[in-house]
Amino acid sequence: MSAVHKKYDVVIVGAGPAGSSAAIRLARIGLKVLLVEQKTFRRSKLCGEFISPECLIHFAELNVLNKITAAGGVALERTIFYARNGRSVTIPSEWFQTDSCALGLSRAEMDQQLMIKASQVGVEVLEETQVTNLLLDNEKVCGVRLRDKGRTMFDAKSALTIDATGRTRILARQIEKANEHGSRHRADFVAFKTHLEGARVPDGDCEIYAYRGGYGGSTRVENGLHNVCFIVSSKIVKKLNGDANRLLKEIVCENRRAFHSLNGARVVEDWLAVPIESYGRAELSPAKGLLTIGDAAAFIDPFTGSGILLALESAKIAATVIIDEFAQPESNRAFETIAREYRKQYATAFDPRLRISSLVRHAAFVPFLAETVIRFLSLNESLTRHLARATRQVAKARA
């Protein structure tokens, strides 16, 4: 279906978990939604592919839980954090959701199921379509200019536009650049991800490793494969010429447990690599008419937080606020109300956990401190439980 000369209530750019889940929630109540995706699904995505137990609640609300669980994912009963010397602390999945496990499943499979559901509930989905520009009217975003795979240019106008493009923040950066605030910072870290055959991570475990210059982890996903995803200081990456295999062998496997679990495993997919400029909050409403969700709104530390959960929760909060405002007569709707309420609910849900995750991440980058913290937590289950839950507080929204 062509988007030429069409208007929408909401245009969402980016069909990851944030974008697709927001589209589903909005379309189900009758809003006209366009979901734009640059890639063709299925596609690989740099991610730890750890789906925390709370995510399953969102999947149930989105009526996609059966499809997700039937896609071959592996139940994960616990997450184990390992210091370089092999000392560990264990976080059971049921601490976050009673009688529930986390799930190891590739983003290629999870994102595909969410996008299919979006199409089924009436969302218009455009794959292989790029945003070339934002449409502006008196400094208000009123849609996007698009180019499809045939290089046809067309406009999609909307009352509200959502940036769900992840850390690239494609729409938000256009606003920042126009306002002369778009200079990109030097990336201090680089993230890498692939799938392995022959890793020795036990079924049911997600292993997290601390090492000099970063941290990473591994867990089993579908088809007998293991995800390995790690973050390394850009200085170390440069020293080893960006060679992901060397980084895995010479840096990640300095961690005693990582060496045991990953050494000798075979890489079966091309490595993905992404520079990481910053952690924490970005602007939630960079311009009138534009909201950010998922990683475009904030990048939570993978060491302690679930980026997939943050994506689903932020999408739910945004959808709740939008639905409440669209229930008003069109003449009474105000983007300022949507932006204000979204910021308020977002801050309540995420700011405390982002702060705590940041503190734990800084500890992880100091080997002696990481070993001390892990040793201390391994002796104090009550404190460990409290700290773990503080990094994954569930947002309260109604959509």
PDB file of C-alpha atoms in Angstrom, residues 156-363:
ATOM      1  CA  ALA A 156       3.838  10.793   5.209  1.00  0.00           C
ATOM      2  CA  LYS A 157       2.134  13.449   7.295  1.00  0.00           C
ATOM      3  CA  SER A 158       1.065  12.848  10.871  1.00  0.00           C
ATOM      4  CA  ALA A 159      -0.250  14.520  13.979  1.00  0.00           C
ATOM      5  CA  LEU A 160       2.582  12.895  15.955  1.00  0.00           C
ATOM      6  CA  THR A 161       5.922  11.343  14.993  1.00  0.00           C
ATOM      7  CA  ILE A 162       7.916   8.863  17.086  1.00  0.00           C
ATOM      8  CA  ASP A 163      11.657   8.197  16.822  1.00  0.00           C
ATOM      9  CA  ALA A 164      12.231   4.505  17.610  1.00  0.00           C
ATOM     10  CA  THR A 165      15.482   4.229  15.642  1.00  0.00           C
ATOM     11  CA  GLY A 166      17.616   3.113  18.577  1.00  0.00           C
ATOM     12  CA  ARG A 167      20.997   4.607  19.451  1.00  0.00           C
ATOM     13  CA  THR A 168      21.287   6.178  15.985  1.00  0.00           C
ATOM     14  CA  ARG A 169      18.361   8.528  16.885  1.00  0.00           C
ATOM     15  CA  ILE A 170      17.907   9.352  13.211  1.00  0.00           C
ATOM     16  CA  LEU A 171      15.025  11.795  13.662  1.00  0.00           C
ATOM     17  CA  ALA A 172      16.229  13.410  16.884  1.00  0.00           C
ATOM     18  CA  ARG A 173      19.682  14.043  15.401  1.00  0.00           C
ATOM     19  CA  GLN A 174      18.134  15.976  12.521  1.00  0.00           C
ATOM     20  CA  ILE A 175      16.596  18.364  15.051  1.00  0.00           C
ATOM     21  CA  GLU A 176      19.820  18.596  17.057  1.00  0.00           C
ATOM     22  CA  LYS A 177      21.851  19.277  13.936  1.00  0.00           C
ATOM     23  CA  ALA A 178      19.431  21.989  12.843  1.00  0.00           C
ATOM     24  CA  ASN A 179      19.723  23.589  16.281  1.00  0.00           C
ATOM     25  CA  GLU A 180      23.528  23.332  16.163  1.00  0.00           C
ATOM     26  CA  HIS A 181      23.522  20.858  19.028  1.00  0.00           C
ATOM     27  CA  GLY A 182      24.136  17.815  16.891  1.00  0.00           C
ATOM     28  CA  SER A 183      27.897  17.411  17.125  1.00  0.00           C
ATOM     29  CA  ARG A 184      28.598  13.801  17.916  1.00  0.00           C
ATOM     30  CA  HIS A 185      30.854  12.876  20.795  1.00  0.00           C
ATOM     31  CA  ARG A 186      33.797  10.577  20.446  1.00  0.00           C
ATOM     32  CA  ALA A 187      32.756   6.996  21.139  1.00  0.00           C
ATOM     33  CA  ASP A 188      34.566   5.772  24.249  1.00  0.00           C
ATOM     34  CA  PHE A 189      33.336   2.202  23.788  1.00  0.00           C
ATOM     35  CA  VAL A 190      32.492  -0.203  20.986  1.00  0.00           C
ATOM     36  CA  ALA A 191      29.988  -3.048  21.237  1.00  0.00           C
ATOM     37  CA  PHE A 192      30.336  -6.342  19.334  1.00  0.00           C
ATOM     38  CA  LYS A 193      27.930  -9.232  18.825  1.00  0.00           C
ATOM     39  CA  THR A 194      27.711 -12.562  17.016  1.00  0.00           C
ATOM     40  CA  HIS A 195      26.389 -16.109  17.452  1.00  0.00           C
ATOM     41  CA  LEU A 196      28.570 -19.066  18.385  1.00  0.00           C
ATOM     42  CA  GLU A 197      28.498 -22.826  18.102  1.00  0.00           C
ATOM     43  CA  GLY A 198      30.079 -24.939  20.817  1.00  0.00           C
ATOM     44  CA  ALA A 199      29.994 -22.466  23.714  1.00  0.00           C
ATOM     45  CA  ARG A 200      29.907 -24.087  27.142  1.00  0.00           C
ATOM     46  CA  VAL A 201      27.418 -21.790  28.849  1.00  0.00           C
ATOM     47  CA  PRO A 202      24.945 -24.095  30.642  1.00  0.00           C
ATOM     48  CA  ASP A 203      21.349 -24.103  29.459  1.00  0.00           C
ATOM     49  CA  GLY A 204      19.301 -21.873  31.721  1.00  0.00           C
ATOM     50  CA  ASP A 205      22.192 -19.501  32.506  1.00  0.00           C
ATOM     51  CA  CYS A 206      23.024 -16.026  31.273  1.00  0.00           C
ATOM     52  CA  GLU A 207      26.701 -15.360  32.042  1.00  0.00           C
ATOM     53  CA  ILE A 208      28.088 -11.828  32.416  1.00  0.00           C
ATOM     54  CA  TYR A 209      31.857 -11.227  32.472  1.00  0.00           C
ATOM     55  CA  ALA A 210      33.898  -8.284  33.760  1.00  0.00           C
ATOM     56  CA  TYR A 211      37.336  -7.679  32.244  1.00  0.00           C
ATOM     57  CA  ARG A 212      39.706  -4.775  31.647  1.00  0.00           C
ATOM     58  CA  GLY A 213      38.107  -2.118  29.511  1.00  0.00           C
ATOM     59  CA  GLY A 214      34.606  -3.484  29.488  1.00  0.00           C
ATOM     60  CA  TYR A 215      32.113  -6.254  30.130  1.00  0.00           C
ATOM     61  CA  GLY A 216      30.130  -8.743  28.110  1.00  0.00           C
ATOM     62  CA  GLY A 217      28.027 -11.856  28.286  1.00  0.00           C
ATOM     63  CA  SER A 218      26.711 -14.960  26.656  1.00  0.00           C
ATOM     64  CA  THR A 219      23.501 -16.924  26.683  1.00  0.00           C
ATOM     65  CA  ARG A 220      21.896 -19.619  24.606  1.00  0.00           C
ATOM     66  CA  VAL A 221      19.332 -18.668  21.963  1.00  0.00           C
ATOM     67  CA  GLU A 222      17.355 -20.747  19.459  1.00  0.00           C
ATOM     68  CA  ASN A 223      18.797 -23.405  17.131  1.00  0.00           C
ATOM     69  CA  GLY A 224      21.474 -24.505  19.589  1.00  0.00           C
ATOM     70  CA  LEU A 225      23.451 -21.282  19.187  1.00  0.00           C
ATOM     71  CA  HIS A 226      24.838 -18.917  21.811  1.00  0.00           C
ATOM     72  CA  ASN A 227      24.787 -15.157  21.651  1.00  0.00           C
ATOM     73  CA  VAL A 228      27.991 -13.398  22.663  1.00  0.00           C
ATOM     74  CA  CYS A 229      27.825  -9.644  23.078  1.00  0.00           C
ATOM     75  CA  PHE A 230      30.519  -7.480  24.662  1.00  0.00           C
ATOM     76  CA  ILE A 231      31.594  -3.872  25.154  1.00  0.00           C
ATOM     77  CA  VAL A 232      35.254  -2.790  25.051  1.00  0.00           C
ATOM     78  CA  SER A 233      37.063   0.503  25.485  1.00  0.00           C
ATOM     79  CA  SER A 234      37.667   2.129  22.091  1.00  0.00           C
ATOM     80  CA  LYS A 235      41.362   2.472  23.002  1.00  0.00           C
ATOM     81  CA  ILE A 236      41.681  -1.292  23.294  1.00  0.00           C
ATOM     82  CA  VAL A 237      39.641  -1.788  20.116  1.00  0.00           C
ATOM     83  CA  LYS A 238      42.020   0.503  18.232  1.00  0.00           C
ATOM     84  CA  LYS A 239      45.063  -1.261  19.664  1.00  0.00           C
ATOM     85  CA  LEU A 240      43.770  -4.593  18.326  1.00  0.00           C
ATOM     86  CA  ASN A 241      42.740  -3.044  14.980  1.00  0.00           C
ATOM     87  CA  GLY A 242      39.052  -3.640  15.613  1.00  0.00           C
ATOM     88  CA  ASP A 243      39.492  -7.405  15.251  1.00  0.00           C
ATOM     89  CA  ALA A 244      36.471  -8.846  17.074  1.00  0.00           C
ATOM     90  CA  ASN A 245      37.914 -12.355  17.213  1.00  0.00           C
ATOM     91  CA  ARG A 246      41.111 -11.100  18.853  1.00  0.00           C
ATOM     92  CA  LEU A 247      39.106  -8.955  21.269  1.00  0.00           C
ATOM     93  CA  LEU A 248      37.058 -11.980  22.286  1.00  0.00           C
ATOM     94  CA  LYS A 249      40.106 -14.183  22.747  1.00  0.00           C
ATOM     95  CA  GLU A 250      42.585 -11.709  24.224  1.00  0.00           C
ATOM     96  CA  ILE A 251      40.345  -9.353  26.229  1.00  0.00           C
ATOM     97  CA  VAL A 252      37.005 -10.978  27.060  1.00  0.00           C
ATOM     98  CA  CYS A 253      38.599 -14.339  27.786  1.00  0.00           C
ATOM     99  CA  GLU A 254      40.943 -12.747  30.310  1.00  0.00           C
ATOM    100  CA  ASN A 255      37.953 -13.415  32.530  1.00  0.00           C
ATOM    101  CA  ARG A 256      38.466 -16.908  33.887  1.00  0.00           C
ATOM    102  CA  ARG A 257      34.851 -17.967  33.403  1.00  0.00           C
ATOM    103  CA  ALA A 258      34.629 -16.449  29.913  1.00  0.00           C
ATOM    104  CA  PHE A 259      37.688 -18.485  28.915  1.00  0.00           C
ATOM    105  CA  HIS A 260      36.007 -21.646  30.181  1.00  0.00           C
ATOM    106  CA  SER A 261      32.700 -20.934  28.421  1.00  0.00           C
ATOM    107  CA  LEU A 262      33.764 -19.320  25.151  1.00  0.00           C
ATOM    108  CA  ASN A 263      37.311 -20.372  24.282  1.00  0.00           C
ATOM    109  CA  GLY A 264      37.181 -22.746  21.326  1.00  0.00           C
ATOM    110  CA  ALA A 265      33.613 -21.876  20.324  1.00  0.00           C
ATOM    111  CA  ARG A 266      33.103 -21.265  16.600  1.00  0.00           C
ATOM    112  CA  VAL A 267      31.781 -17.980  15.202  1.00  0.00           C
ATOM    113  CA  VAL A 268      28.918 -18.785  12.787  1.00  0.00           C
ATOM    114  CA  GLU A 269      27.686 -15.312  11.803  1.00  0.00           C
ATOM    115  CA  ASP A 270      29.324 -12.067  10.772  1.00  0.00           C
ATOM    116  CA  TRP A 271      30.265  -9.837  13.676  1.00  0.00           C
ATOM    117  CA  LEU A 272      28.157  -6.733  14.252  1.00  0.00           C
ATOM    118  CA  ALA A 273      29.860  -3.677  15.764  1.00  0.00           C
ATOM    119  CA  VAL A 274      28.425  -0.376  17.001  1.00  0.00           C
ATOM    120  CA  PRO A 275      30.229   2.589  18.646  1.00  0.00           C
ATOM    121  CA  ILE A 276      28.710   3.708  21.954  1.00  0.00           C
ATOM    122  CA  GLU A 277      28.923   7.443  22.506  1.00  0.00           C
ATOM    123  CA  SER A 278      27.040   7.692  25.772  1.00  0.00           C
ATOM    124  CA  TYR A 279      24.791   6.004  28.291  1.00  0.00           C
ATOM    125  CA  GLY A 280      21.701   7.308  30.032  1.00  0.00           C
ATOM    126  CA  ARG A 281      18.967   9.747  29.049  1.00  0.00           C
ATOM    127  CA  ALA A 282      18.571  11.657  25.802  1.00  0.00           C
ATOM    128  CA  GLU A 283      15.902  14.244  24.963  1.00  0.00           C
ATOM    129  CA  LEU A 284      12.415  12.701  25.117  1.00  0.00           C
ATOM    130  CA  SER A 285      10.826  15.379  22.944  1.00  0.00           C
ATOM    131  CA  PRO A 286      13.484  17.032  20.766  1.00  0.00           C
ATOM    132  CA  ALA A 287      10.866  19.131  18.950  1.00  0.00           C
ATOM    133  CA  LYS A 288       7.162  19.820  19.051  1.00  0.00           C
ATOM    134  CA  GLY A 289       5.382  16.880  17.446  1.00  0.00           C
ATOM    135  CA  LEU A 290       8.274  14.429  18.041  1.00  0.00           C
ATOM    136  CA  LEU A 291       8.813  11.860  20.818  1.00  0.00           C
ATOM    137  CA  THR A 292      11.661   9.384  21.343  1.00  0.00           C
ATOM    138  CA  ILE A 293      11.238   5.871  22.766  1.00  0.00           C
ATOM    139  CA  GLY A 294      13.478   2.854  23.376  1.00  0.00           C
ATOM    140  CA  ASP A 295      17.222   3.391  22.932  1.00  0.00           C
ATOM    141  CA  ALA A 296      16.500   6.658  21.140  1.00  0.00           C
ATOM    142  CA  ALA A 297      15.257   7.982  24.493  1.00  0.00           C
ATOM    143  CA  ALA A 298      17.848   6.356  26.768  1.00  0.00           C
ATOM    144  CA  PHE A 299      20.570   3.735  26.577  1.00  0.00           C
ATOM    145  CA  ILE A 300      20.591   1.682  29.764  1.00  0.00           C
ATOM    146  CA  ASP A 301      23.755  -0.108  30.806  1.00  0.00           C
ATOM    147  CA  PRO A 302      23.607  -3.691  29.498  1.00  0.00           C
ATOM    148  CA  PHE A 303      25.649  -4.784  32.533  1.00  0.00           C
ATOM    149  CA  THR A 304      22.639  -4.318  34.803  1.00  0.00           C
ATOM    150  CA  GLY A 305      19.587  -3.353  32.804  1.00  0.00           C
ATOM    151  CA  SER A 306      17.439  -4.885  30.125  1.00  0.00           C
ATOM    152  CA  GLY A 307      17.359  -2.712  27.020  1.00  0.00           C
ATOM    153  CA  ILE A 308      14.497  -4.773  25.586  1.00  0.00           C
ATOM    154  CA  LEU A 309      12.457  -4.179  28.742  1.00  0.00           C
ATOM    155  CA  LEU A 310      13.201  -0.447  28.616  1.00  0.00           C
ATOM    156  CA  ALA A 311      12.047  -0.412  24.976  1.00  0.00           C
ATOM    157  CA  LEU A 312       8.763  -2.156  25.761  1.00  0.00           C
ATOM    158  CA  GLU A 313       8.090  -0.057  28.867  1.00  0.00           C
ATOM    159  CA  SER A 314       8.863   3.283  27.253  1.00  0.00           C
ATOM    160  CA  ALA A 315       6.638   2.362  24.307  1.00  0.00           C
ATOM    161  CA  LYS A 316       3.841   1.497  26.715  1.00  0.00           C
ATOM    162  CA  ILE A 317       4.188   4.786  28.597  1.00  0.00           C
ATOM    163  CA  ALA A 318       4.212   6.786  25.357  1.00  0.00           C
ATOM    164  CA  ALA A 319       1.204   4.893  24.008  1.00  0.00           C
ATOM    165  CA  THR A 320      -0.742   5.463  27.228  1.00  0.00           C
ATOM    166  CA  VAL A 321      -0.146   9.201  27.102  1.00  0.00           C
ATOM    167  CA  ILE A 322      -0.971   9.436  23.384  1.00  0.00           C
ATOM    168  CA  ILE A 323      -4.167   7.407  23.757  1.00  0.00           C
ATOM    169  CA  ASP A 324      -5.351   9.565  26.645  1.00  0.00           C
ATOM    170  CA  GLU A 325      -4.812  12.759  24.640  1.00  0.00           C
ATOM    171  CA  PHE A 326      -6.326  11.389  21.416  1.00  0.00           C
ATOM    172  CA  ALA A 327      -9.465  10.542  23.401  1.00  0.00           C
ATOM    173  CA  GLN A 328     -10.025  14.300  23.538  1.00  0.00           C
ATOM    174  CA  PRO A 329     -11.804  16.104  20.682  1.00  0.00           C
ATOM    175  CA  GLU A 330      -9.301  16.979  17.969  1.00  0.00           C
ATOM    176  CA  SER A 331      -9.649  20.685  18.673  1.00  0.00           C
ATOM    177  CA  ASN A 332      -8.597  20.129  22.298  1.00  0.00           C
ATOM    178  CA  ARG A 333      -5.561  17.927  21.669  1.00  0.00           C
ATOM    179  CA  ALA A 334      -2.230  19.435  22.637  1.00  0.00           C
ATOM    180  CA  PHE A 335       1.224  18.021  21.939  1.00  0.00           C
ATOM    181  CA  GLU A 336       2.523  19.980  24.922  1.00  0.00           C
ATOM    182  CA  THR A 337       0.293  17.858  27.162  1.00  0.00           C
ATOM    183  CA  ILE A 338       1.575  14.647  25.588  1.00  0.00           C
ATOM    184  CA  ALA A 339       5.231  15.696  25.952  1.00  0.00           C
ATOM    185  CA  ARG A 340       4.823  16.916  29.519  1.00  0.00           C
ATOM    186  CA  GLU A 341       3.031  13.794  30.728  1.00  0.00           C
ATOM    187  CA  TYR A 342       5.434  11.502  28.865  1.00  0.00           C
ATOM    188  CA  ARG A 343       8.445  13.179  30.507  1.00  0.00           C
ATOM    189  CA  LYS A 344       6.799  12.899  33.916  1.00  0.00           C
ATOM    190  CA  GLN A 345       5.922   9.213  33.668  1.00  0.00           C
ATOM    191  CA  TYR A 346       9.242   8.373  32.018  1.00  0.00           C
ATOM    192  CA  ALA A 347      11.242  10.054  34.784  1.00  0.00           C
ATOM    193  CA  THR A 348       9.304   8.168  37.462  1.00  0.00           C
ATOM    194  CA  ALA A 349       9.823   4.836  35.724  1.00  0.00           C
ATOM    195  CA  PHE A 350      13.422   5.097  34.568  1.00  0.00           C
ATOM    196  CA  ASP A 351      15.514   7.799  36.221  1.00  0.00           C
ATOM    197  CA  PRO A 352      16.237   5.873  39.459  1.00  0.00           C
ATOM    198  CA  ARG A 353      17.271   2.706  37.657  1.00  0.00           C
ATOM    199  CA  LEU A 354      19.410   4.597  35.147  1.00  0.00           C
ATOM    200  CA  ARG A 355      21.341   6.167  38.035  1.00  0.00           C
ATOM    201  CA  ILE A 356      21.862   2.853  39.806  1.00  0.00           C
ATOM    202  CA  SER A 357      22.838   1.088  36.586  1.00  0.00           C
ATOM    203  CA  SER A 358      25.408   3.807  35.909  1.00  0.00           C
ATOM    204  CA  LEU A 359      27.003   3.366  39.331  1.00  0.00           C
ATOM    205  CA  VAL A 360      27.255  -0.400  38.905  1.00  0.00           C
ATOM    206  CA  ARG A 361      28.673   0.011  35.394  1.00  0.00           C
ATOM    207  CA  HIS A 362      31.447   2.294  36.658  1.00  0.00           C
ATOM    208  CA  ALA A 363      32.343  -0.331  39.244  1.00  0.00           C
TER     209      ALA A 363
END
